């Protein structure tokens, strides 16, 4: 099959495509452990024929890895609790206990930024201010705010992504949010 393709000249497009993918992966700035895994997958992909069942799945996976913002992180600014309190008070009337809990959470984060503690979770019916509170927190911290809606999700694979062995595998909503929307995030200090 390969000899026939070479004689017809069809093989060149696939090779150019994979070389472009490899360049894109190199420019992504992946961490060494991820790069090692991705490079091994790319070598495997180069040996495969485009008609093979796993070719497209591997190709989409490598393209996704190359699109993720590996080296892009938000700038760390000094956390000012008074400014955060002022921002919350200006954006939201009432909600005293909620705002107090948020400031307590931020104070703990300021004292121990590397702590792997709880995550704030806002629960309530639509229209009570969950999203706007999160937006105010992001603004007070100088972070970019992205809303990822999980409404209508019936399966955990929709959130975290499908296994690559699954025929219609797709990344989860979180990874899609990273790839498409978030270009400045620091995973070490996510709030």
PDB file of N, CA, C and O in Angstrom, residues 6-58:
ATOM      1  N   UNK A   6       3.398   5.946  -2.720  1.00  0.00           N
ATOM      2  CA  UNK A   6       4.597   6.682  -3.101  1.00  0.00           C
ATOM      3  C   UNK A   6       4.655   6.898  -4.603  1.00  0.00           C
ATOM      4  O   UNK A   6       5.057   7.954  -5.082  1.00  0.00           O
ATOM      5  N   UNK A   7       4.248   5.862  -5.370  1.00  0.00           N
ATOM      6  CA  UNK A   7       4.245   6.002  -6.823  1.00  0.00           C
ATOM      7  C   UNK A   7       3.206   7.010  -7.284  1.00  0.00           C
ATOM      8  O   UNK A   7       3.429   7.758  -8.231  1.00  0.00           O
ATOM      9  N   UNK A   8       2.070   7.032  -6.610  1.00  0.00           N
ATOM     10  CA  UNK A   8       1.023   7.982  -6.973  1.00  0.00           C
ATOM     11  C   UNK A   8       1.302   9.381  -6.441  1.00  0.00           C
ATOM     12  O   UNK A   8       0.711  10.361  -6.896  1.00  0.00           O
ATOM     13  N   UNK A   9       2.151   9.484  -5.436  1.00  0.00           N
ATOM     14  CA  UNK A   9       2.470  10.789  -4.857  1.00  0.00           C
ATOM     15  C   UNK A   9       1.486  11.231  -3.789  1.00  0.00           C
ATOM     16  O   UNK A   9       1.446  12.394  -3.411  1.00  0.00           O
ATOM     17  N   UNK A  10       0.665  10.310  -3.284  1.00  0.00           N
ATOM     18  CA  UNK A  10      -0.341  10.635  -2.265  1.00  0.00           C
ATOM     19  C   UNK A  10       0.245  10.760  -0.865  1.00  0.00           C
ATOM     20  O   UNK A  10      -0.312  11.413  -0.010  1.00  0.00           O
ATOM     21  N   UNK A  11       1.359  10.128  -0.631  1.00  0.00           N
ATOM     22  CA  UNK A  11       1.926  10.056   0.709  1.00  0.00           C
ATOM     23  C   UNK A  11       2.452  11.394   1.212  1.00  0.00           C
ATOM     24  O   UNK A  11       2.592  11.592   2.400  1.00  0.00           O
ATOM     25  N   UNK A  12       2.748  12.322   0.337  1.00  0.00           N
ATOM     26  CA  UNK A  12       3.366  13.584   0.716  1.00  0.00           C
ATOM     27  C   UNK A  12       2.465  14.440   1.602  1.00  0.00           C
ATOM     28  O   UNK A  12       2.941  15.090   2.517  1.00  0.00           O
ATOM     29  N   UNK A  13       1.171  14.474   1.319  1.00  0.00           N
ATOM     30  CA  UNK A  13       0.263  15.300   2.113  1.00  0.00           C
ATOM     31  C   UNK A  13       0.227  14.858   3.568  1.00  0.00           C
ATOM     32  O   UNK A  13       0.235  15.690   4.472  1.00  0.00           O
ATOM     33  N   UNK A  14       0.181  13.536   3.792  1.00  0.00           N
ATOM     34  CA  UNK A  14       0.151  13.023   5.161  1.00  0.00           C
ATOM     35  C   UNK A  14       1.443  13.363   5.896  1.00  0.00           C
ATOM     36  O   UNK A  14       1.424  13.734   7.065  1.00  0.00           O
ATOM     37  N   UNK A  15       2.573  13.224   5.209  1.00  0.00           N
ATOM     38  CA  UNK A  15       3.865  13.524   5.834  1.00  0.00           C
ATOM     39  C   UNK A  15       3.953  15.002   6.200  1.00  0.00           C
ATOM     40  O   UNK A  15       4.396  15.355   7.282  1.00  0.00           O
ATOM     41  N   UNK A  16       3.541  15.895   5.275  1.00  0.00           N
ATOM     42  CA  UNK A  16       3.586  17.329   5.553  1.00  0.00           C
ATOM     43  C   UNK A  16       2.673  17.682   6.721  1.00  0.00           C
ATOM     44  O   UNK A  16       3.010  18.523   7.548  1.00  0.00           O
ATOM     45  N   UNK A  17       1.533  17.032   6.781  1.00  0.00           N
ATOM     46  CA  UNK A  17       0.576  17.277   7.846  1.00  0.00           C
ATOM     47  C   UNK A  17       1.150  16.880   9.199  1.00  0.00           C
ATOM     48  O   UNK A  17       1.016  17.602  10.189  1.00  0.00           O
ATOM     49  N   UNK A  18       1.821  15.729   9.250  1.00  0.00           N
ATOM     50  CA  UNK A  18       2.403  15.267  10.501  1.00  0.00           C
ATOM     51  C   UNK A  18       3.609  16.114  10.908  1.00  0.00           C
ATOM     52  O   UNK A  18       3.842  16.338  12.094  1.00  0.00           O
ATOM     53  N   UNK A  19       4.370  16.604   9.940  1.00  0.00           N
ATOM     54  CA  UNK A  19       5.495  17.495  10.254  1.00  0.00           C
ATOM     55  C   UNK A  19       4.972  18.803  10.828  1.00  0.00           C
ATOM     56  O   UNK A  19       5.514  19.334  11.801  1.00  0.00           O
ATOM     57  N   UNK A  20       3.886  19.315  10.253  1.00  0.00           N
ATOM     58  CA  UNK A  20       3.276  20.539  10.779  1.00  0.00           C
ATOM     59  C   UNK A  20       2.741  20.310  12.193  1.00  0.00           C
ATOM     60  O   UNK A  20       2.870  21.178  13.058  1.00  0.00           O
ATOM     61  N   UNK A  21       2.151  19.148  12.430  1.00  0.00           N
ATOM     62  CA  UNK A  21       1.659  18.813  13.765  1.00  0.00           C
ATOM     63  C   UNK A  21       2.811  18.742  14.764  1.00  0.00           C
ATOM     64  O   UNK A  21       2.710  19.238  15.882  1.00  0.00           O
ATOM     65  N   UNK A  22       3.930  18.155  14.346  1.00  0.00           N
ATOM     66  CA  UNK A  22       5.086  18.062  15.244  1.00  0.00           C
ATOM     67  C   UNK A  22       5.631  19.446  15.579  1.00  0.00           C
ATOM     68  O   UNK A  22       5.970  19.723  16.726  1.00  0.00           O
ATOM     69  N   UNK A  23       5.689  20.334  14.594  1.00  0.00           N
ATOM     70  CA  UNK A  23       6.132  21.711  14.861  1.00  0.00           C
ATOM     71  C   UNK A  23       5.183  22.412  15.831  1.00  0.00           C
ATOM     72  O   UNK A  23       5.609  23.113  16.742  1.00  0.00           O
ATOM     73  N   UNK A  24       3.890  22.206  15.628  1.00  0.00           N
ATOM     74  CA  UNK A  24       2.882  22.808  16.504  1.00  0.00           C
ATOM     75  C   UNK A  24       3.044  22.286  17.937  1.00  0.00           C
ATOM     76  O   UNK A  24       2.933  23.049  18.900  1.00  0.00           O
ATOM     77  N   UNK A  25       3.336  21.001  18.083  1.00  0.00           N
ATOM     78  CA  UNK A  25       3.533  20.407  19.398  1.00  0.00           C
ATOM     79  C   UNK A  25       4.789  20.962  20.068  1.00  0.00           C
ATOM     80  O   UNK A  25       4.805  21.205  21.268  1.00  0.00           O
ATOM     81  N   UNK A  26       5.835  21.178  19.293  1.00  0.00           N
ATOM     82  CA  UNK A  26       7.069  21.724  19.849  1.00  0.00           C
ATOM     83  C   UNK A  26       6.871  23.159  20.323  1.00  0.00           C
ATOM     84  O   UNK A  26       7.423  23.568  21.336  1.00  0.00           O
ATOM     85  N   UNK A  27       6.067  23.931  19.613  1.00  0.00           N
ATOM     86  CA  UNK A  27       5.817  25.326  19.983  1.00  0.00           C
ATOM     87  C   UNK A  27       4.890  25.446  21.191  1.00  0.00           C
ATOM     88  O   UNK A  27       4.849  26.495  21.834  1.00  0.00           O
ATOM     89  N   UNK A  28       4.142  24.383  21.504  1.00  0.00           N
ATOM     90  CA  UNK A  28       3.168  24.438  22.601  1.00  0.00           C
ATOM     91  C   UNK A  28       3.833  24.583  23.959  1.00  0.00           C
ATOM     92  O   UNK A  28       3.212  25.079  24.894  1.00  0.00           O
ATOM     93  N   UNK A  29       5.072  24.154  24.108  1.00  0.00           N
ATOM     94  CA  UNK A  29       5.768  24.275  25.383  1.00  0.00           C
ATOM     95  C   UNK A  29       5.255  23.314  26.435  1.00  0.00           C
ATOM     96  O   UNK A  29       5.059  23.693  27.587  1.00  0.00           O
ATOM     97  N   UNK A  30       5.049  22.079  26.056  1.00  0.00           N
ATOM     98  CA  UNK A  30       4.545  21.072  26.993  1.00  0.00           C
ATOM     99  C   UNK A  30       5.590  20.757  28.061  1.00  0.00           C
ATOM    100  O   UNK A  30       6.790  20.841  27.798  1.00  0.00           O
ATOM    101  N   UNK A  31       5.153  20.376  29.252  1.00  0.00           N
ATOM    102  CA  UNK A  31       6.099  19.897  30.269  1.00  0.00           C
ATOM    103  C   UNK A  31       6.799  18.631  29.775  1.00  0.00           C
ATOM    104  O   UNK A  31       6.251  17.911  28.926  1.00  0.00           O
ATOM    105  N   UNK A  32       7.988  18.323  30.287  1.00  0.00           N
ATOM    106  CA  UNK A  32       8.753  17.172  29.776  1.00  0.00           C
ATOM    107  C   UNK A  32       8.014  15.834  29.820  1.00  0.00           C
ATOM    108  O   UNK A  32       8.101  15.057  28.873  1.00  0.00           O
ATOM    109  N   UNK A  33       7.272  15.566  30.889  1.00  0.00           N
ATOM    110  CA  UNK A  33       6.576  14.280  30.962  1.00  0.00           C
ATOM    111  C   UNK A  33       5.454  14.187  29.926  1.00  0.00           C
ATOM    112  O   UNK A  33       5.216  13.138  29.343  1.00  0.00           O
ATOM    113  N   UNK A  34       4.786  15.291  29.654  1.00  0.00           N
ATOM    114  CA  UNK A  34       3.721  15.301  28.643  1.00  0.00           C
ATOM    115  C   UNK A  34       4.339  15.208  27.251  1.00  0.00           C
ATOM    116  O   UNK A  34       3.837  14.494  26.382  1.00  0.00           O
ATOM    117  N   UNK A  35       5.447  15.934  27.056  1.00  0.00           N
ATOM    118  CA  UNK A  35       6.117  15.907  25.750  1.00  0.00           C
ATOM    119  C   UNK A  35       6.591  14.495  25.415  1.00  0.00           C
ATOM    120  O   UNK A  35       6.468  14.036  24.281  1.00  0.00           O
ATOM    121  N   UNK A  36       7.126  13.791  26.412  1.00  0.00           N
ATOM    122  CA  UNK A  36       7.603  12.423  26.192  1.00  0.00           C
ATOM    123  C   UNK A  36       6.451  11.526  25.726  1.00  0.00           C
ATOM    124  O   UNK A  36       6.578  10.778  24.763  1.00  0.00           O
ATOM    125  N   UNK A  37       5.317  11.643  26.400  1.00  0.00           N
ATOM    126  CA  UNK A  37       4.138  10.853  26.027  1.00  0.00           C
ATOM    127  C   UNK A  37       3.631  11.246  24.636  1.00  0.00           C
ATOM    128  O   UNK A  37       3.322  10.382  23.816  1.00  0.00           O
ATOM    129  N   UNK A  38       3.543  12.538  24.367  1.00  0.00           N
ATOM    130  CA  UNK A  38       3.034  13.016  23.074  1.00  0.00           C
ATOM    131  C   UNK A  38       3.975  12.626  21.941  1.00  0.00           C
ATOM    132  O   UNK A  38       3.517  12.266  20.854  1.00  0.00           O
ATOM    133  N   UNK A  39       5.269  12.702  22.186  1.00  0.00           N
ATOM    134  CA  UNK A  39       6.234  12.345  21.135  1.00  0.00           C
ATOM    135  C   UNK A  39       6.161  10.859  20.812  1.00  0.00           C
ATOM    136  O   UNK A  39       6.245  10.457  19.646  1.00  0.00           O
ATOM    137  N   UNK A  40       5.974  10.020  21.849  1.00  0.00           N
ATOM    138  CA  UNK A  40       5.811   8.582  21.629  1.00  0.00           C
ATOM    139  C   UNK A  40       4.547   8.321  20.801  1.00  0.00           C
ATOM    140  O   UNK A  40       4.551   7.508  19.876  1.00  0.00           O
ATOM    141  N   UNK A  41       3.474   9.045  21.109  1.00  0.00           N
ATOM    142  CA  UNK A  41       2.220   8.897  20.361  1.00  0.00           C
ATOM    143  C   UNK A  41       2.397   9.366  18.910  1.00  0.00           C
ATOM    144  O   UNK A  41       1.851   8.771  17.986  1.00  0.00           O
ATOM    145  N   UNK A  42       3.171  10.419  18.708  1.00  0.00           N
ATOM    146  CA  UNK A  42       3.420  10.919  17.353  1.00  0.00           C
ATOM    147  C   UNK A  42       4.230   9.914  16.540  1.00  0.00           C
ATOM    148  O   UNK A  42       3.937   9.690  15.363  1.00  0.00           O
ATOM    149  N   UNK A  43       5.232   9.307  17.154  1.00  0.00           N
ATOM    150  CA  UNK A  43       6.007   8.273  16.448  1.00  0.00           C
ATOM    151  C   UNK A  43       5.099   7.116  16.045  1.00  0.00           C
ATOM    152  O   UNK A  43       5.218   6.583  14.939  1.00  0.00           O
ATOM    153  N   UNK A  44       4.197   6.728  16.928  1.00  0.00           N
ATOM    154  CA  UNK A  44       3.237   5.662  16.622  1.00  0.00           C
ATOM    155  C   UNK A  44       2.323   6.069  15.473  1.00  0.00           C
ATOM    156  O   UNK A  44       2.021   5.278  14.583  1.00  0.00           O
ATOM    157  N   UNK A  45       1.907   7.345  15.491  1.00  0.00           N
ATOM    158  CA  UNK A  45       1.013   7.853  14.449  1.00  0.00           C
ATOM    159  C   UNK A  45       1.701   7.866  13.087  1.00  0.00           C
ATOM    160  O   UNK A  45       1.078   7.573  12.060  1.00  0.00           O
ATOM    161  N   UNK A  46       2.992   8.193  13.058  1.00  0.00           N
ATOM    162  CA  UNK A  46       3.730   8.230  11.788  1.00  0.00           C
ATOM    163  C   UNK A  46       3.828   6.860  11.143  1.00  0.00           C
ATOM    164  O   UNK A  46       3.911   6.748   9.920  1.00  0.00           O
ATOM    165  N   UNK A  47       3.795   5.804  11.948  1.00  0.00           N
ATOM    166  CA  UNK A  47       3.886   4.443  11.423  1.00  0.00           C
ATOM    167  C   UNK A  47       2.547   3.922  10.919  1.00  0.00           C
ATOM    168  O   UNK A  47       2.494   2.933  10.201  1.00  0.00           O
ATOM    169  N   UNK A  48       1.468   4.592  11.319  1.00  0.00           N
ATOM    170  CA  UNK A  48       0.123   4.127  10.953  1.00  0.00           C
ATOM    171  C   UNK A  48      -0.289   4.669   9.594  1.00  0.00           C
ATOM    172  O   UNK A  48       0.169   5.719   9.160  1.00  0.00           O
ATOM    173  N   UNK A  49      -1.188   3.942   8.970  1.00  0.00           N
ATOM    174  CA  UNK A  49      -1.806   4.410   7.737  1.00  0.00           C
ATOM    175  C   UNK A  49      -3.039   5.233   8.092  1.00  0.00           C
ATOM    176  O   UNK A  49      -3.736   4.913   9.053  1.00  0.00           O
ATOM    177  N   UNK A  50      -3.342   6.287   7.341  1.00  0.00           N
ATOM    178  CA  UNK A  50      -4.510   7.114   7.657  1.00  0.00           C
ATOM    179  C   UNK A  50      -5.838   6.358   7.640  1.00  0.00           C
ATOM    180  O   UNK A  50      -6.808   6.799   8.231  1.00  0.00           O
ATOM    181  N   UNK A  51      -5.895   5.219   6.997  1.00  0.00           N
ATOM    182  CA  UNK A  51      -7.138   4.461   6.926  1.00  0.00           C
ATOM    183  C   UNK A  51      -7.347   3.583   8.154  1.00  0.00           C
ATOM    184  O   UNK A  51      -8.428   3.041   8.340  1.00  0.00           O
ATOM    185  N   UNK A  52      -6.329   3.416   8.986  1.00  0.00           N
ATOM    186  CA  UNK A  52      -6.462   2.565  10.156  1.00  0.00           C
ATOM    187  C   UNK A  52      -7.426   3.186  11.156  1.00  0.00           C
ATOM    188  O   UNK A  52      -7.518   4.414  11.268  1.00  0.00           O
ATOM    189  N   UNK A  53      -8.135   2.346  11.916  1.00  0.00           N
ATOM    190  CA  UNK A  53      -9.159   2.849  12.837  1.00  0.00           C
ATOM    191  C   UNK A  53      -8.651   3.832  13.896  1.00  0.00           C
ATOM    192  O   UNK A  53      -9.307   4.807  14.203  1.00  0.00           O
ATOM    193  N   UNK A  54      -7.487   3.633  14.468  1.00  0.00           N
ATOM    194  CA  UNK A  54      -7.011   4.489  15.543  1.00  0.00           C
ATOM    195  C   UNK A  54      -6.291   5.746  15.075  1.00  0.00           C
ATOM    196  O   UNK A  54      -5.926   6.599  15.888  1.00  0.00           O
ATOM    197  N   UNK A  55      -6.082   5.887  13.774  1.00  0.00           N
ATOM    198  CA  UNK A  55      -5.309   7.013  13.253  1.00  0.00           C
ATOM    199  C   UNK A  55      -5.970   8.361  13.576  1.00  0.00           C
ATOM    200  O   UNK A  55      -5.334   9.261  14.122  1.00  0.00           O
ATOM    201  N   UNK A  56      -7.237   8.476  13.267  1.00  0.00           N
ATOM    202  CA  UNK A  56      -7.931   9.748  13.475  1.00  0.00           C
ATOM    203  C   UNK A  56      -8.032  10.096  14.958  1.00  0.00           C
ATOM    204  O   UNK A  56      -7.870  11.255  15.342  1.00  0.00           O
ATOM    205  N   UNK A  57      -8.267   9.094  15.792  1.00  0.00           N
ATOM    206  CA  UNK A  57      -8.356   9.326  17.227  1.00  0.00           C
ATOM    207  C   UNK A  57      -7.024   9.852  17.773  1.00  0.00           C
ATOM    208  O   UNK A  57      -6.994  10.817  18.546  1.00  0.00           O
ATOM    209  N   UNK A  58      -5.927   9.233  17.365  1.00  0.00           N
ATOM    210  CA  UNK A  58      -4.602   9.679  17.813  1.00  0.00           C
ATOM    211  C   UNK A  58      -4.278  11.066  17.288  1.00  0.00           C
ATOM    212  O   UNK A  58      -3.710  11.901  17.990  1.00  0.00           O
TER     213      UNK A  58
END
